[in-house]
Tab-separated table of C-alpha atoms in Angstrom:
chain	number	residue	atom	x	y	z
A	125	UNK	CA	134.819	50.812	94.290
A	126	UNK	CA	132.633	48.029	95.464
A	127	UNK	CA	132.809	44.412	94.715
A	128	UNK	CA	129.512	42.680	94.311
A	129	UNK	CA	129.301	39.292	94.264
A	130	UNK	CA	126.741	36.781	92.827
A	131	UNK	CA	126.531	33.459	94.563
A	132	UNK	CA	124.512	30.989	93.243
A	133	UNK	CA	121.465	30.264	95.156
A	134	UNK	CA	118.248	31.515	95.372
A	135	UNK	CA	118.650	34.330	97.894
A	136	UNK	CA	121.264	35.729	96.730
A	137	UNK	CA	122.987	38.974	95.207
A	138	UNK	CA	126.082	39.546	97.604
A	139	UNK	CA	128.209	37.492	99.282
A	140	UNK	CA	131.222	38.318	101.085
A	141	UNK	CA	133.224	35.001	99.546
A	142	UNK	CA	135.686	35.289	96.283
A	143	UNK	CA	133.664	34.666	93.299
A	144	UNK	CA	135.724	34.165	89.582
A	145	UNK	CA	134.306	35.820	86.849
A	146	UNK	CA	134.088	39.920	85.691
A	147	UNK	CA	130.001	39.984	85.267
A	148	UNK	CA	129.340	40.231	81.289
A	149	UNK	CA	127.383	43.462	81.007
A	150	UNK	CA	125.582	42.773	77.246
A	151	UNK	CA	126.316	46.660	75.096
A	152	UNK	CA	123.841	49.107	74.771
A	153	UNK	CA	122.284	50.671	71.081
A	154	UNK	CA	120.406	53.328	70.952
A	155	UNK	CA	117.959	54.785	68.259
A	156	UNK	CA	114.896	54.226	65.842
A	157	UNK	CA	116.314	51.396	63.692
A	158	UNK	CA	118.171	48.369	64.881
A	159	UNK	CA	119.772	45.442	63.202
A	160	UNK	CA	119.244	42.302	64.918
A	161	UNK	CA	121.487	39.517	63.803
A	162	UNK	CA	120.178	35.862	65.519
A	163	UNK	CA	123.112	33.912	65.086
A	164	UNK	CA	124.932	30.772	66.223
A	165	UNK	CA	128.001	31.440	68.857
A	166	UNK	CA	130.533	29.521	70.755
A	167	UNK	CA	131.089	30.992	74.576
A	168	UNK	CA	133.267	29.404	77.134
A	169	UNK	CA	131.701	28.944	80.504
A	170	UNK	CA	134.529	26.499	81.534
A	171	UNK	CA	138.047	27.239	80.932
A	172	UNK	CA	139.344	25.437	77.975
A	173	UNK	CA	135.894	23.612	76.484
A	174	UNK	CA	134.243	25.628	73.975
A	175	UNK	CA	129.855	25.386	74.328
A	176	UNK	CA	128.074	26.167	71.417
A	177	UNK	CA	124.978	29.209	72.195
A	178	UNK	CA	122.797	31.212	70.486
A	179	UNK	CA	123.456	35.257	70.773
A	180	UNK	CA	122.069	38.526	69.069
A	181	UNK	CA	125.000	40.603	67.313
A	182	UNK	CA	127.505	38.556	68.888
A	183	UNK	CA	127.845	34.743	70.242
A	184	UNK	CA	125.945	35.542	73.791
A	185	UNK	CA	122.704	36.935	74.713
A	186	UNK	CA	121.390	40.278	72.903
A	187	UNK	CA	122.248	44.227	73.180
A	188	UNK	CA	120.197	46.021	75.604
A	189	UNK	CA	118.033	48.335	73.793
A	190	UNK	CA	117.516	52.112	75.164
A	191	UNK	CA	114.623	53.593	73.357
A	192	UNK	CA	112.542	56.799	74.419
A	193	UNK	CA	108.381	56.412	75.088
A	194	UNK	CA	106.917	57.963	71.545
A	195	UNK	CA	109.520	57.044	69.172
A	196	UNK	CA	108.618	54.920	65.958
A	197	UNK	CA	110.836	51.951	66.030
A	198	UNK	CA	111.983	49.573	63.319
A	199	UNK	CA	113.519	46.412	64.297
A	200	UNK	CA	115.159	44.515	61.077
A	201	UNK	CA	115.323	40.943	62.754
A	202	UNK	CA	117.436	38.647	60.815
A	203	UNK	CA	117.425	34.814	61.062
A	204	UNK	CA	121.239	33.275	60.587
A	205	UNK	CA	120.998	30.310	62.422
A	206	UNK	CA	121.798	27.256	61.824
A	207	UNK	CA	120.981	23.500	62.955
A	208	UNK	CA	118.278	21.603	63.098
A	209	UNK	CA	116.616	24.463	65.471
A	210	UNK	CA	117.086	27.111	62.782
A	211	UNK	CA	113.242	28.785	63.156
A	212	UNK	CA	112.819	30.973	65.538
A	213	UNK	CA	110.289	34.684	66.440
A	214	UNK	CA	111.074	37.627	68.363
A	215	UNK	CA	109.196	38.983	71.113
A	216	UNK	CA	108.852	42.255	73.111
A	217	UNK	CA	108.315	41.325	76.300
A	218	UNK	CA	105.622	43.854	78.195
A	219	UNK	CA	105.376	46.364	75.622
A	220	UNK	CA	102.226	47.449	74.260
A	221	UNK	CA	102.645	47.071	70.253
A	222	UNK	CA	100.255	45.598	67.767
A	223	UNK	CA	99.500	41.869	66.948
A	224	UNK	CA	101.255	42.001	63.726
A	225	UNK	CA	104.560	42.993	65.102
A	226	UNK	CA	104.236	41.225	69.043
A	227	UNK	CA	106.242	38.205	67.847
A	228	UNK	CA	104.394	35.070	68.888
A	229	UNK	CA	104.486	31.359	67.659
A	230	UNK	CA	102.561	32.830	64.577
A	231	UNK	CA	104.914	34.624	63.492
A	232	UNK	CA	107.660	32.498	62.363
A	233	UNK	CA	111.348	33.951	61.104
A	234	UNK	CA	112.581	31.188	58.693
A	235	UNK	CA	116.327	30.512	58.416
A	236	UNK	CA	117.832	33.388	56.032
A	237	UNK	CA	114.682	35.893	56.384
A	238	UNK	CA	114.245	39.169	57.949
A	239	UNK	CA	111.571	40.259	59.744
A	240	UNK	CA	110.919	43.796	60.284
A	241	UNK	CA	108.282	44.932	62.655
A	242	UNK	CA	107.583	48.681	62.947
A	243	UNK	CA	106.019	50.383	65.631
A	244	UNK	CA	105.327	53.473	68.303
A	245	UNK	CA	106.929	52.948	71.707
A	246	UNK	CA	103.685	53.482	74.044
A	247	UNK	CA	104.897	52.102	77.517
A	248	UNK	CA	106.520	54.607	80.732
A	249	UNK	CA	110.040	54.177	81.454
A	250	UNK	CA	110.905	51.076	82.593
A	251	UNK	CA	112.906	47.869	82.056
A	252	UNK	CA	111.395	45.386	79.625
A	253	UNK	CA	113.165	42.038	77.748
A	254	UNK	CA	112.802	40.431	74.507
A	255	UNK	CA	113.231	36.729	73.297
A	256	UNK	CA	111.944	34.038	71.249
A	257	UNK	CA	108.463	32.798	71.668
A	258	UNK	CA	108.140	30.235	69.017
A	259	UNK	CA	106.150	27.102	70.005
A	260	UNK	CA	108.011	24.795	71.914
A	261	UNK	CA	111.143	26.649	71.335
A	262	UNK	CA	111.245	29.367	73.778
A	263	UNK	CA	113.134	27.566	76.867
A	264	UNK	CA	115.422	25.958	74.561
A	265	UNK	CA	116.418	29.431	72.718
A	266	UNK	CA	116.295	31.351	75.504
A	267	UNK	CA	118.664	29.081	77.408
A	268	UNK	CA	120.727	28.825	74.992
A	269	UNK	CA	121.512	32.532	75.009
A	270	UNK	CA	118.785	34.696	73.031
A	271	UNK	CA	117.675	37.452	75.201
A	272	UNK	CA	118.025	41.004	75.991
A	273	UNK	CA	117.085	43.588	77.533
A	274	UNK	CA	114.662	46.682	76.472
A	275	UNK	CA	114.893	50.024	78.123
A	276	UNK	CA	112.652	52.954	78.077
A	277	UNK	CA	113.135	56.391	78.825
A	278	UNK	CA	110.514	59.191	79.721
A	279	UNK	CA	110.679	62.709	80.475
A	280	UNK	CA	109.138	61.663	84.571
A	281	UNK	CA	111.683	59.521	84.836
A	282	UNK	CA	114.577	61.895	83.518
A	283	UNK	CA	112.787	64.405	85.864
A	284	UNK	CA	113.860	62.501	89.048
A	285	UNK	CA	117.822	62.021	90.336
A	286	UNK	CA	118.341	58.249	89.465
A	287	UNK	CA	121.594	56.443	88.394
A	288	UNK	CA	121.251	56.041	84.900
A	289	UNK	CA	124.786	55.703	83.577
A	290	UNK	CA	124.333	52.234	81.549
A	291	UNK	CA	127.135	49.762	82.770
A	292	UNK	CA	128.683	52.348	85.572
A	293	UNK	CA	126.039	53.010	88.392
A	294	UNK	CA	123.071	51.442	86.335
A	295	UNK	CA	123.511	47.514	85.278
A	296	UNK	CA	121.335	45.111	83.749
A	297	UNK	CA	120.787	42.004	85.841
A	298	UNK	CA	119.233	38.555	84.467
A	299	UNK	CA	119.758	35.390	86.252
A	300	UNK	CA	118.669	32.022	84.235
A	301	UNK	CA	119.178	28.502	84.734
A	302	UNK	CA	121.173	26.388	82.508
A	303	UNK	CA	122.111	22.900	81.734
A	304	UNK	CA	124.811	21.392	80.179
A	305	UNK	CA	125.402	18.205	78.398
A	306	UNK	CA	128.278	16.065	79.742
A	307	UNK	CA	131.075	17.305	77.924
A	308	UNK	CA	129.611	20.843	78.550
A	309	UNK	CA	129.575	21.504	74.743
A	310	UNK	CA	125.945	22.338	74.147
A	311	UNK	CA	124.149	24.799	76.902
A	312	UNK	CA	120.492	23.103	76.788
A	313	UNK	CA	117.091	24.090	78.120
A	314	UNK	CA	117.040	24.603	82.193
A	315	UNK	CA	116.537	22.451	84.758
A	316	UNK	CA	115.335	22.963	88.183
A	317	UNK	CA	118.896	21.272	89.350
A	318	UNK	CA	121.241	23.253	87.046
A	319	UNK	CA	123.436	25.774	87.266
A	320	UNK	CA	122.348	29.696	88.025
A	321	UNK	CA	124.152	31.987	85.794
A	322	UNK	CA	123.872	36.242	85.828
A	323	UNK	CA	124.041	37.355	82.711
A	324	UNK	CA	124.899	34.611	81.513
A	325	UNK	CA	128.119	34.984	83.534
A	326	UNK	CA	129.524	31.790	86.127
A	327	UNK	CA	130.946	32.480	89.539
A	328	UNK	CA	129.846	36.459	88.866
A	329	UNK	CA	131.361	39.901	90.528
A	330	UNK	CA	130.720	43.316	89.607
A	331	UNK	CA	132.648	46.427	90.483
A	332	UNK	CA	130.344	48.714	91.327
A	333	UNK	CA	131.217	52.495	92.391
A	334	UNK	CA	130.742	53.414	95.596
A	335	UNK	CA	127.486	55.384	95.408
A	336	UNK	CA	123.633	54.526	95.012
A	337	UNK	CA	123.381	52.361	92.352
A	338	UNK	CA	120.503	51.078	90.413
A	339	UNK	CA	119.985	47.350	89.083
A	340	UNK	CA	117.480	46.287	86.832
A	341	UNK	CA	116.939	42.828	87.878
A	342	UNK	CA	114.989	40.460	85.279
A	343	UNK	CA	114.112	36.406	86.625
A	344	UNK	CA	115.042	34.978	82.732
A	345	UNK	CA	114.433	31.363	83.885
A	346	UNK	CA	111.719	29.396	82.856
A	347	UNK	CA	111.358	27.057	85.959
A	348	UNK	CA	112.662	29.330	88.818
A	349	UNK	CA	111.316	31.888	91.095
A	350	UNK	CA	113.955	34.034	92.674
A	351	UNK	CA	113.655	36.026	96.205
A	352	UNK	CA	116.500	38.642	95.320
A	353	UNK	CA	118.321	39.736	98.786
A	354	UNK	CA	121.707	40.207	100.497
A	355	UNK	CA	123.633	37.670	102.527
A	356	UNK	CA	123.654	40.695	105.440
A	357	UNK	CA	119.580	41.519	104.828
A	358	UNK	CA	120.766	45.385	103.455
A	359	UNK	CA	117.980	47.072	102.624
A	360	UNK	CA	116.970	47.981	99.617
A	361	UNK	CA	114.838	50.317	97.768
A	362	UNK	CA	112.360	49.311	95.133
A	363	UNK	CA	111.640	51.854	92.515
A	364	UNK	CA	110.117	49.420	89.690
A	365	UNK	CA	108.241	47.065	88.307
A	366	UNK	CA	106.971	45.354	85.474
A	367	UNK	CA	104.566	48.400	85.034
A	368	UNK	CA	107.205	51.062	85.418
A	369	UNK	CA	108.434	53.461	88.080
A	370	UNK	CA	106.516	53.521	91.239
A	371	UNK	CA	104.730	56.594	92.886
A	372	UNK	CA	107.028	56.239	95.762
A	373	UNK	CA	110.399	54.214	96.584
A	374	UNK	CA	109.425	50.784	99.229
A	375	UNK	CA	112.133	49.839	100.920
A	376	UNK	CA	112.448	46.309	101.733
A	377	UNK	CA	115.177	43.279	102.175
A	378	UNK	CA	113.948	40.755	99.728
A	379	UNK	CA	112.096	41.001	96.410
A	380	UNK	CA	110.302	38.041	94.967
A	381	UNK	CA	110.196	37.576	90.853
A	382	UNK	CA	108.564	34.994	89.071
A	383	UNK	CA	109.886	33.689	85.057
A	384	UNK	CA	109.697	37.138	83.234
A	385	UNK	CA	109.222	39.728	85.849
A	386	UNK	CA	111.271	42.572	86.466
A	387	UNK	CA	112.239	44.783	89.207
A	388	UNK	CA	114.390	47.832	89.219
A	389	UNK	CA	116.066	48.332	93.095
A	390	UNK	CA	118.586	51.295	94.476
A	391	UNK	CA	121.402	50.030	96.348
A	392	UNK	CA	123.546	51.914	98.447
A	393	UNK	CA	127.290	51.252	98.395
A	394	UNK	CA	128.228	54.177	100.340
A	395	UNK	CA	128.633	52.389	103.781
C-alpha cells in the first residue's frame, strides 16, 4: 500500500509529512431511481466540538452517483431541512438535461417537498458533480456540506484498461474551502483565508494500493483556483476533463482547475 497525503495548500496532493485523518470517501449508488434525502447533520472536524452541516443521505456531503450514458434517470429529491436556510434546488453540474429538470434558482424545493426530475443521461463517461444553485444560497449550502459527485459510464470508456474500482484504485477527490465560526460549531460559506478540506476531510491521507490509480479531482470551492501537483513534481497523466475522456493521455506535473472544473489524472504508485 501507499500512503497519500493531502497537505493543505494550493499545490498540493502528496506530501511526505504525517497527516491525521483516514480521507472520507462519500458511498457510491447505482441505478435508474435514487432517493435523495437533503438533510441537516452534525460532523466533527475537531475532536470533541460537534459543527452542525448539511449532507445528502447522511450528515456530510452526498453519495457519488454511477449512472451509464442512455439510461432514463429519476431523481426523487427531498427537502428535510431545517433553519432559517430551509429552501434549497438541486443541480447537475455539466450534464446535458432539459430546463425543467437542470435545477436552477427557479426551481425552488420548499422545506418538506420532493422534487422529482426525470431524464435521459446524454453526456460520455466522465466525472460530473451536483449541488444547490438557489440564489444566493449556493456557497453557503455547498460549504456547508451539499455536494456530490456524478459518474458516467460508456461502453469507450469500459473498452480501455482504466482503474475503475470505486474507493480501491479509483477515488473521488473534492477540495473546498471552509470557514468556521469561533466556537467551530457552524461550518459557514468559504473564505479565501480558511481552511482547505478534501472531501470534506482535515489533515487528509489515503491508502492507496500500490498500482496505477485514477483520481477524479473536482475544485468544489467557490473562491479558489487550485494547481493540483506533487511535493516531488511526479508526473502525472491526464485522461479527463470536464468534457470527458481525452483522445490521448498528456502527461504533465501540475493541473490547473478553476470553481467547478474537473479533471480525472492516473497516478502511478508502483515506484
Amino acid at each position: 500500500m501507499k500512503k497519500l497525503l493531502f497537505p493543505i495548500s494550493l499545490t498540493f496532493l502528496v506530501n511526505v509529512l504525517l497527516a491525521q485523518n483516514q480521507l472520507n470517501i462519500p458511498p457510491a449508488v447505482s441505478g435508474t431511481t435514487f432517493n435523495l434525502d437533503i438533510q441537516n447533520g452534525v460532523t466533527h472536524f475537531y475532536p470533541g466540538t460537534n459543527t452542525s452541516t448539511y449532507g445528502i443521505n447522511g450528515d456530510l456531503l452526498a453519495p457519488t452517483l454511477v449512472l451509464n450514458k442512455w439510461d432514463w434517470v429519476k431523481m426523487n429529491v427531498s427537502n428535510n431541512l431545517t433553519g432559517p436556510e430551509n429552501s434549497t434546488t438541486i443541480h447537475w453540474h455539466g450534464l446535458h438535461v432539459p430546463a425543467m429538470a437542470d435545477g436552477g434558482p427557479h426551481q425552488i424545493i420548499e422545506q418538506g417537498a420532493t422534487w422529482s426530475p426525470q431524464f435521459q443521461i446524454l453526456n460520455n463517461a466522465s466525472t460530473f458533480w451536483y449541488h444547490p444553485h438557489g440564489l444566493g444560497k449556493t456557497d453557503l449550502q455547498v460549504a456547508r456540506g451539499l455536494a456530490g459527485f456524478f459518474i458516467i459510464k460508456d461502453s469507450a470508456e469500459a473498452a480501455i484498461n482504466l482503474p475503475r474500482s470505486y474507493g480501491i484504485d479509483d477515488f473521488p477527490i473534492v477540495v473546498q474551502t471552509k470557514a468556521f465560526d469561533i466556537l467551530y460549531q457552524v461550518a459557514i460559506a468559504t473564505q479565501d483565508d480558511t481552511l482547505v478540506c478534501v472531501n470534506a476531510t482535515v489533515d487528509p491521507f489515503l491508502n492507496a494500493p500500490a498500482q496505477v490509480v485514477r483520481l477524479r479531482l473536482l475544485n468544489g470551492s467557490s473562491m479558489r483556483v487550485y494547481n493540483f501537483g506533487f511535493t516531488n513534481d511526479k508526473e502525472f497523466n491526464l485522461i479527463g476533463t470536464d468534457g470527458g475522456l481525452l483522445n490521448n493521455s498528456l502527461p504533465m506535473n501540475r493541473l490547473l482547475l478553476a470553481p467547478g472544473e474537473r479533471g480525472e489524472i492516473l497516478l502511478d504508485l508502483q515506484g
